[in-house]
Coordinates of C-alpha atoms and ligand atoms in Angstrom, one line a residue:
M1 CA -2.7 -18.6 -12.7
R2 CA -0.3 -15.9 -11.8
V3 CA -1.7 -12.9 -10.1
L4 CA 0.2 -9.7 -8.8
I5 CA -1.1 -7.4 -5.8
L6 CA -0.4 -3.9 -5.3
G7 CA -0.7 -2.5 -2.0
A8 CA -0.6 -5.9 -0.2
T9 CA 0.7 -4.6 3.3
G10 CA -2.4 -2.5 3.6
A11 CA -6.0 -2.9 4.5
V12 CA -7.9 -4.1 1.4
G13 CA -4.6 -5.6 -0.3
G14 CA -4.1 -7.8 2.8
Q15 CA -7.3 -9.4 2.2
L16 CA -6.5 -9.7 -1.5
L17 CA -3.5 -11.5 -0.6
A18 CA -4.8 -13.9 1.9
E19 CA -8.0 -14.4 -0.6
S20 CA -5.5 -15.2 -3.2
L21 CA -2.9 -17.4 -1.4
A22 CA -6.4 -19.4 -0.7
R23 CA -7.7 -19.7 -3.8
A24 CA -6.4 -23.3 -5.7
T25 CA -6.9 -21.6 -9.3
I26 CA -4.3 -18.9 -8.5
T27 CA -0.6 -20.5 -8.6
S28 CA 1.7 -17.8 -7.8
V29 CA 1.2 -14.4 -6.1
I30 CA 3.5 -11.9 -6.7
A31 CA 3.4 -8.8 -4.4
P32 CA 5.9 -6.4 -4.8
T33 CA 6.2 -4.2 -1.3
R34 CA 8.5 -1.8 0.3
R35 CA 8.1 -3.8 3.5
P36 CA 8.9 -7.6 3.5
L37 CA 5.4 -10.0 3.7
P38 CA 5.6 -12.9 5.9
P39 CA 6.5 -16.1 3.4
H40 CA 4.2 -18.3 1.8
P41 CA 5.0 -21.3 -0.5
K42 CA 2.8 -19.8 -3.4
L43 CA 4.2 -16.0 -2.6
I44 CA 7.1 -13.9 -4.5
N45 CA 7.8 -10.7 -2.5
P46 CA 10.1 -8.6 -4.4
V47 CA 10.9 -6.0 -1.7
L48 CA 11.4 -2.6 -3.7
D49 CA 11.2 1.1 -4.0
F50 CA 8.6 1.4 -6.9
S51 CA 10.4 4.6 -8.3
E52 CA 13.7 2.4 -9.1
A53 CA 11.8 -0.9 -10.3
D54 CA 13.0 -2.6 -13.0
A55 CA 10.4 -2.5 -15.7
E56 CA 11.9 -5.7 -17.3
A57 CA 12.1 -7.8 -14.1
D58 CA 10.7 -11.4 -14.5
F59 CA 8.1 -11.0 -11.7
W60 CA 5.8 -8.6 -13.9
H61 CA 4.9 -11.6 -16.1
V62 CA 1.5 -12.6 -14.3
D63 CA -2.1 -13.0 -16.1
V64 CA -4.0 -10.5 -13.7
A65 CA -2.9 -7.6 -11.4
L66 CA -4.8 -6.1 -9.0
C67 CA -4.0 -2.7 -7.5
A68 CA -5.0 -1.5 -3.9
L69 CA -2.1 1.1 -3.6
G70 CA -2.7 4.3 -1.9
T71 CA -1.6 7.1 0.5
T72 CA -3.4 10.3 1.8
R73 CA -2.5 13.4 1.3
K74 CA -1.4 14.1 4.6
Q75 CA 0.9 11.1 4.6
A76 CA 2.3 11.8 1.3
G77 CA 3.3 15.3 2.1
S78 CA 2.5 17.3 -1.2
D79 CA -0.2 16.7 -4.2
A80 CA 2.6 15.5 -6.4
A81 CA 3.7 13.0 -3.8
F82 CA 0.2 11.6 -3.5
I83 CA -0.2 11.8 -6.9
K84 CA 2.6 9.6 -7.6
V85 CA 1.7 7.1 -5.2
D86 CA -2.3 7.0 -6.3
K87 CA -1.5 7.4 -10.0
D88 CA 1.7 7.3 -11.4
I89 CA 3.1 4.0 -9.7
P90 CA -0.1 2.0 -10.9
I91 CA 0.0 3.4 -14.5
A92 CA 3.9 2.5 -14.4
V93 CA 3.0 -1.1 -12.9
A94 CA 0.3 -1.4 -15.6
Q95 CA 2.5 -0.8 -18.5
C96 CA 5.4 -3.5 -17.1
V97 CA 2.7 -6.0 -16.6
L98 CA 0.6 -5.3 -19.9
A99 CA 4.1 -5.6 -22.0
K100 CA 4.5 -9.0 -20.3
N101 CA 1.2 -9.7 -21.9
A102 CA -1.4 -9.3 -18.5
H103 CA -5.2 -9.8 -19.9
T104 CA -6.5 -8.3 -16.8
F105 CA -5.8 -4.9 -14.2
G106 CA -8.1 -4.7 -11.7
L107 CA -8.2 -1.6 -9.6
V108 CA -9.5 -0.3 -6.0
S109 CA -10.9 3.3 -7.1
S110 CA -13.1 5.0 -4.9
V111 CA -16.9 6.3 -4.4
G112 CA -17.5 9.2 -6.2
A113 CA -14.1 9.4 -8.4
R114 CA -14.6 12.0 -11.1
L115 CA -12.6 14.7 -13.1
G116 CA -12.5 17.9 -11.2
R117 CA -11.1 20.2 -8.5
N118 CA -10.9 17.4 -5.6
L119 CA -7.5 16.4 -5.6
Y120 CA -8.5 12.7 -4.5
L121 CA -11.6 12.2 -6.6
N122 CA -9.7 13.6 -9.6
T123 CA -6.7 11.4 -9.2
K124 CA -8.9 8.3 -8.9
A125 CA -10.8 9.4 -12.0
E126 CA -7.5 10.0 -14.1
L127 CA -6.0 6.8 -13.1
E128 CA -9.3 5.0 -14.1
L129 CA -9.0 6.8 -17.5
A130 CA -5.4 6.2 -18.0
L131 CA -5.8 2.4 -17.2
Q132 CA -8.9 2.0 -19.4
A133 CA -6.8 3.5 -22.2
L134 CA -3.7 1.2 -22.1
G135 CA -6.1 -1.6 -23.7
F136 CA -6.2 -4.5 -21.0
A137 CA -8.7 -7.1 -22.3
H138 CA -10.1 -6.7 -19.0
T139 CA -10.0 -3.5 -16.9
V140 CA -12.3 -3.8 -13.5
I141 CA -12.8 -1.1 -11.6
V142 CA -14.3 -1.3 -8.1
R143 CA -15.4 1.8 -6.4
P144 CA -15.9 1.5 -2.8
S145 CA -17.4 3.6 -0.1
L146 CA -15.4 4.6 3.0
I147 CA -13.3 1.2 4.0
D148 CA -14.3 -0.3 7.0
A149 CA -10.7 -0.8 8.3
H150 CA -8.6 -0.2 11.9
R151 CA -5.7 1.9 11.0
A152 CA -2.3 2.1 12.7
D153 CA -2.3 5.8 11.5
R154 CA -4.7 8.2 12.4
R155 CA -7.4 9.6 10.1
P156 CA -9.6 11.8 11.7
G157 CA -11.6 12.6 8.6
E158 CA -12.1 9.1 7.9
S159 CA -12.7 7.9 11.7
L160 CA -15.6 10.7 11.7
G161 CA -17.0 10.0 8.3
L162 CA -16.9 6.1 9.9
W163 CA -18.7 6.9 13.1
L164 CA -21.2 9.3 11.0
A165 CA -21.8 6.5 8.4
K166 CA -22.3 3.9 11.3
A167 CA -25.0 6.4 13.3
L168 CA -26.7 6.9 10.2
G169 CA -27.3 3.2 9.2
K170 CA -29.6 2.3 6.8
L171 CA -30.9 5.9 6.4
L172 CA -27.4 6.5 4.4
P173 CA -28.0 5.3 0.7
A174 CA -26.2 2.2 -0.3
R175 CA -23.4 3.6 -2.3
Y176 CA -22.1 5.3 0.7
R177 CA -22.3 2.9 3.8
P178 CA -19.0 1.6 4.9
V179 CA -17.6 -1.4 3.4
P180 CA -15.2 -4.1 5.0
P181 CA -11.6 -4.7 3.4
A182 CA -12.6 -8.5 2.4
V183 CA -15.7 -7.5 0.7
I184 CA -13.7 -5.2 -1.6
A185 CA -11.0 -7.7 -2.0
K186 CA -13.4 -10.6 -2.6
A187 CA -15.3 -8.6 -5.4
L188 CA -12.3 -7.2 -6.9
L189 CA -10.7 -11.0 -7.0
N190 CA -14.3 -12.6 -8.4
A191 CA -14.9 -10.0 -11.2
S192 CA -11.2 -9.7 -12.1
L193 CA -10.7 -13.7 -12.3
A194 CA -14.2 -14.0 -14.5
K195 CA -13.9 -14.2 -18.4
P196 CA -15.3 -11.0 -19.7
V197 CA -18.6 -11.4 -21.4
V198 CA -17.3 -8.8 -24.3
Q199 CA -14.5 -9.9 -26.8
G200 CA -11.8 -7.3 -27.3
S201 CA -10.9 -4.8 -24.7
T202 CA -13.8 -3.9 -21.9
T203 CA -14.4 -2.5 -18.3
T204 CA -16.1 -3.7 -15.7
T205 CA -17.2 -0.9 -13.0
L206 CA -18.6 -2.0 -9.6
E207 CA -19.9 0.7 -7.5
S208 CA -19.7 0.2 -3.6
E209 CA -23.5 -0.9 -3.5
Q210 CA -22.7 -3.7 -5.9
L211 CA -20.0 -5.1 -4.1
K212 CA -21.4 -7.2 -1.1
K213 CA -23.3 -9.5 -4.2
I214 CA -20.2 -9.9 -6.5
A215 CA -17.9 -10.7 -3.2
E216 CA -20.2 -13.7 -2.5
S217 CA -20.7 -14.7 -6.2
Ligands
NAP1 N1 -9.8 4.7 3.4 C1 -10.9 4.8 2.4 O1 -11.8 5.0 3.1 C2 -11.0 4.4 1.2 C3 -12.3 4.7 0.5 C4 -12.5 4.4 -0.9 C5 -11.1 3.9 -1.6 N2 -9.9 4.1 -1.0 C6 -8.7 3.5 -1.4 O2 -8.7 2.3 -1.7 C7 -7.4 2.0 -1.9 C8 -6.8 0.7 -1.1 O3 -7.2 1.5 0.6 P1 -6.7 1.1 1.8 O4 -7.1 1.5 2.7 O5 -6.5 -0.6 1.8 O6 -5.0 1.4 1.9 P2 -3.9 1.2 3.0 O7 -4.2 0.5 4.1 O8 -3.8 2.7 3.3 O9 -2.7 0.3 2.1 C9 -2.1 1.2 1.3 C10 -1.0 0.4 0.3 O10 -0.3 1.3 -0.3 C11 0.9 1.2 0.2 N3 2.0 2.4 -0.3 C12 1.5 3.5 0.1 N4 2.4 4.7 -0.1 C13 3.5 3.8 -0.9 C14 4.8 4.1 -1.6 N5 5.1 5.4 -1.6 N6 5.6 3.0 -2.0 C15 5.0 1.6 -2.1 N7 3.7 1.3 -1.3 C16 3.1 2.4 -0.9 C17 1.1 0.5 1.7 O11 2.6 0.2 2.0 P3 2.9 0.4 3.2 O12 2.2 -0.8 4.0 O13 4.2 0.1 3.1 O14 2.6 2.0 3.6 C18 -0.2 -0.2 1.6 O15 0.5 -1.6 1.1 C19 -6.8 3.1 -2.1 O16 -6.2 3.5 -3.3 C20 -7.6 3.8 -1.1 O17 -7.6 5.6 -1.6 C21 -9.7 4.2 0.4

């Protein structure tokens, strides 16, 4: 099986990469990034600018694609630049892999993804809907709460949220408790590699409180 990972240098993407390289059923891991990854015998690592990627390139020929790409509004610098990374690039890549017969697209979305005025949640919801409309045999959407990761960049809002969530502990509803990147990655991988029960085009949506169980399955 050939698996493509978007965002393999990130917190969740890095875990997706490690887990995919370790699984015997996955024969090749294709991880396009803008910074080179350490080499591995199973890894194909096209280093590219997604705006200029060749839609016809052979490396889009995969069975399963997994997306953990993302930025913040602050890092991106504008709403349009944020939307480009968090929605437009994933859709463009999904079209490339679907054209080469990928059957499954797995997405790291977010808790609370919904259409509305919030740029982040609205962008995630628009991406979820756009992916489902493309018609993969199986679309997997995981919606994690705050990701419990150490960051090289400063994200004060996220750090405060994590601190608060940890202080509240089990008083916080399960859906909003922080999740380790490895749990998100394993859950996305397990759900995306599983054969869907329904024939045709189907979507599996996993909320944050479901991820640990699926990760351990
Ligand atoms: N942070 C949270 O608490 C939280 C909660 C729920 C959902 N999410 C979502 O979960 C997903 C994964 O999050 P994460 O924390 O693992 O992300 P992350 O650590 O910030 O990693 C993001 C990845 O996207 C890549 N990327 C960003 N901008 C890019 C660009 N312009 N061109 C190419 N690649 C680009 C990064 O590459 P470089 O290494 O080259 O920058 C990196 O590989 C994201 O979609 C995020 O919105 C996050």
